Structure formats: C-alpha cells, structure tokens
CSV table of C-alpha atoms in Angstrom, one decimal:
chain,number,residue,atom,x,y,z
A,275,MET,CA,-15.2,-7.5,41.7
A,276,GLY,CA,-18.6,-7.8,40.4
A,277,ASP,CA,-18.8,-4.4,39.1
A,278,SER,CA,-15.8,-4.7,36.8
A,279,LEU,CA,-16.6,-4.0,33.0
A,280,GLY,CA,-15.5,-7.8,32.2
A,281,ASP,CA,-18.0,-9.6,34.0
A,282,PRO,CA,-21.0,-8.1,32.2
A,283,LEU,CA,-19.2,-9.1,29.0
A,284,ARG,CA,-18.4,-12.4,30.1
A,285,ARG,CA,-22.1,-13.2,31.0
A,286,TYR,CA,-23.0,-11.8,27.9
A,287,HIS,CA,-20.7,-14.1,25.7
A,288,ALA,CA,-21.7,-17.1,28.1
A,289,THR,CA,-25.3,-16.7,27.6
A,290,GLY,CA,-24.9,-17.3,23.7
A,291,ARG,CA,-26.3,-13.9,22.6
A,292,ALA,CA,-23.1,-12.7,21.3
A,293,ARG,CA,-23.2,-13.2,17.5
A,294,PRO,CA,-19.7,-12.6,15.9
A,295,ALA,CA,-20.8,-13.3,12.6
A,296,ARG,CA,-23.5,-10.6,12.6
A,297,THR,CA,-21.0,-8.4,14.4
A,298,ALA,CA,-18.8,-9.1,11.5
A,299,ARG,CA,-21.3,-8.1,8.7
A,300,ILE,CA,-22.4,-5.1,10.7
A,301,LEU,CA,-18.5,-3.8,10.9
A,302,TYR,CA,-17.8,-4.8,7.4
A,303,LEU,CA,-20.7,-2.8,6.1
A,304,GLY,CA,-19.8,0.3,8.3
A,305,LEU,CA,-15.9,0.0,7.0
A,306,LEU,CA,-17.4,0.1,3.7
A,307,ALA,CA,-20.0,2.7,3.8
A,308,GLY,CA,-17.4,5.2,5.0
A,309,PRO,CA,-15.5,5.8,1.7
A,310,LEU,CA,-18.3,5.5,-0.1
A,311,LEU,CA,-20.5,8.2,1.6
A,312,PHE,CA,-17.4,10.5,1.7
A,313,ALA,CA,-16.7,10.0,-1.9
A,314,GLY,CA,-20.4,10.5,-2.8
A,315,VAL,CA,-20.7,13.7,-0.9
A,316,ALA,CA,-17.1,14.8,-1.9
A,317,LEU,CA,-18.2,14.2,-5.8
A,318,ALA,CA,-21.9,15.5,-5.6
A,319,LEU,CA,-21.6,18.5,-3.4
A,320,LEU,CA,-18.1,19.8,-3.7
A,321,PRO,CA,-17.6,21.7,-6.9
A,322,PRO,CA,-14.1,21.1,-8.8
A,323,GLN,CA,-11.4,22.9,-7.7
A,324,THR,CA,-8.2,24.2,-9.1
A,325,PRO,CA,-5.7,21.3,-9.2
A,326,LEU,CA,-2.8,22.3,-6.9
A,327,ASP,CA,0.6,22.0,-8.4
A,328,GLN,CA,2.0,19.5,-5.9
A,329,PRO,CA,3.5,16.3,-7.7
A,330,ILE,CA,4.7,14.8,-4.3
A,331,LEU,CA,1.3,14.9,-2.9
A,332,LEU,CA,-0.1,13.4,-5.8
A,333,TYR,CA,2.2,10.3,-5.1
A,334,THR,CA,1.3,10.0,-1.5
A,335,PRO,CA,-1.9,8.5,-1.6
A,336,PHE,CA,-0.2,5.8,-4.0
A,337,ALA,CA,2.7,4.8,-1.4
A,338,LEU,CA,0.4,5.0,1.3
A,339,ALA,CA,-1.9,2.6,-0.3
A,340,ALA,CA,0.8,0.3,-1.7
A,341,VAL,CA,2.0,0.0,2.0
A,342,LEU,CA,-1.2,-0.7,3.5
A,343,PHE,CA,-2.7,-2.8,0.8
A,344,ALA,CA,0.5,-5.1,1.0
A,345,GLY,CA,-0.1,-5.3,4.8
A,346,GLY,CA,-3.6,-6.3,4.5
A,347,LEU,CA,-3.1,-8.8,2.2
A,348,ILE,CA,-0.2,-10.1,4.3
A,349,ILE,CA,-2.6,-10.5,7.5
A,350,ARG,CA,-5.5,-11.9,4.8
A,351,THR,CA,-3.0,-14.9,4.2
A,352,ARG,CA,-2.8,-15.4,8.1
A,353,ILE,CA,-6.6,-16.1,8.1
A,354,PRO,CA,-7.5,-19.9,7.8
A,355,GLN,CA,-10.2,-21.4,6.0
A,356,ARG,CA,-13.3,-22.6,8.1
A,357,THR,CA,-13.2,-26.4,8.5
A,358,THR,CA,-16.2,-28.3,8.4
A,359,ALA,CA,-16.2,-29.2,12.1
A,360,GLN,CA,-16.1,-25.7,12.9
A,361,SER,CA,-19.2,-23.2,13.1
A,362,GLU,CA,-19.4,-19.8,11.6
A,363,GLU,CA,-20.0,-18.4,14.9
A,364,GLU,CA,-16.8,-20.2,16.5
A,365,TRP,CA,-14.8,-19.2,13.3
A,366,TRP,CA,-15.8,-15.6,13.4
A,367,ARG,CA,-14.9,-15.7,17.5
A,368,VAL,CA,-11.5,-16.6,16.7
A,369,ASN,CA,-10.6,-14.7,13.0
A,370,LEU,CA,-13.0,-11.3,13.8
A,371,PRO,CA,-9.6,-9.4,14.9
A,372,ARG,CA,-7.6,-10.3,11.9
A,373,ALA,CA,-10.7,-9.6,9.6
A,374,LEU,CA,-11.0,-6.4,11.1
A,375,MET,CA,-7.4,-5.3,10.8
A,376,VAL,CA,-7.5,-6.5,7.1
A,377,TRP,CA,-10.8,-4.5,6.4
A,378,SER,CA,-9.4,-1.4,8.2
A,379,LEU,CA,-6.1,-1.4,6.2
A,380,PHE,CA,-8.1,-1.5,3.2
A,381,GLU,CA,-10.6,1.3,4.2
A,382,GLY,CA,-7.6,4.1,5.4
A,383,PRO,CA,-6.1,4.4,1.9
A,384,ALA,CA,-9.7,4.7,0.3
A,385,LEU,CA,-10.6,7.5,2.6
A,386,PHE,CA,-7.2,8.9,2.1
A,387,GLY,CA,-7.8,8.8,-1.7
A,388,VAL,CA,-11.0,10.9,-1.0
A,389,ALA,CA,-9.4,13.5,1.3
A,390,MET,CA,-6.4,13.9,-1.3
A,391,TYR,CA,-9.0,14.6,-4.1
A,392,LEU,CA,-10.4,17.3,-1.9
A,393,THR,CA,-7.0,18.7,-1.1
A,394,LEU,CA,-5.6,18.5,-4.5
A,395,GLY,CA,-8.8,19.5,-6.7
A,396,THR,CA,-7.8,16.5,-9.3
A,397,ALA,CA,-9.4,13.1,-9.4
A,398,VAL,CA,-6.4,11.2,-9.6
A,399,PRO,CA,-6.1,10.1,-5.9
A,400,LEU,CA,-9.7,8.7,-6.3
A,401,LEU,CA,-8.1,5.8,-8.2
A,402,VAL,CA,-6.6,4.8,-4.8
A,403,THR,CA,-10.4,5.2,-3.4
A,404,GLY,CA,-11.5,2.6,-6.2
A,405,VAL,CA,-9.0,0.3,-5.5
A,406,GLY,CA,-9.5,0.4,-1.6
A,407,LEU,CA,-13.3,-0.4,-2.0
A,408,ALA,CA,-12.6,-3.2,-4.6
A,409,MET,CA,-10.2,-4.6,-1.9
A,410,LEU,CA,-12.7,-4.4,0.7
A,411,LEU,CA,-15.6,-6.2,-1.8
A,412,LEU,CA,-13.0,-8.9,-2.7
A,413,ASN,CA,-12.6,-9.5,1.1
A,414,SER,CA,-16.3,-9.7,2.3
A,415,PRO,CA,-17.5,-11.5,5.3
A,416,ASN,CA,-18.5,-14.5,3.0
A,417,ARG,CA,-15.2,-14.7,1.0
A,418,LEU,CA,-13.1,-14.7,4.3
A,419,ILE,CA,-14.7,-17.8,5.5
A,420,GLU,CA,-14.7,-19.5,2.4
A,421,GLY,CA,-10.9,-19.0,2.3
C-alpha cells in the first residue's frame, strides 16, 4: 500500500517538517479574517436596507450564538495548559483539534451575525459578530497555550 494517502503524510510528520504551532496560527488567522472581511465588505459596500419587521429573525443570531459560544467555552475548559516538560509543537500536536473546534464555534455565530445584518437590514445582529470576534481574540493561540 505504498500509494495510499496516509504514507506520504506519515513520512511528512516523521521528517519533522510538520509544524502544528505554525499551522494553528495560520488556521486561527484565517478563521479570524473571515468575519472581519465579511463584515467590512457588508458595512462598506452595501447600502443600508429598510429593516424587515421579523422579530423572530432578530433573535435567531442571539440564540444560535448562546448555544455555540457555550459549547466553545465548554470545550475550551477541556484544553490543558502546556506543561514545562512539553514543547510547544508537542502541545499543538495533541490540542490542535480541540482548539480548531473552539475557534470554529466562535467564528460561526460571527459570520451568521453579518449574514443576518444583510438579511434584516438592521445592525443589531452585528453585536453577535462583535462578541464572536472578541471570543476569538480572547482565545488566540498564545492564550490557549498559556491556559
């Protein structure tokens, strides 16, 4: 099975070229950039719309954010602090999947808030976007590794 996909990946990781800490930072910046760019484009290029009179839709981003932010915070508590005996690369190799899940749970409502801003024509859902971005900033790679 020399042609399988797993063999090149195993060789790549075995040579030491895999750098999970760098990968984590790249993924984090990508997840942070998405809502920022989406909100920036929405606010700068799209004209204000007449707000829709749909109060249930106005509450949807807040309900979604409450559930996903809580899930992200619960998973965040399951990420251990790096020990002195553990290198940064070793720590990221073990904890990158959890960190990525936490960041994704914070990014999702941020994007949804911008989408609801575009849909509803009111800036109220952008509060969810702001909180999501704040949660991402408060859980940056450096802060996760420090515990």
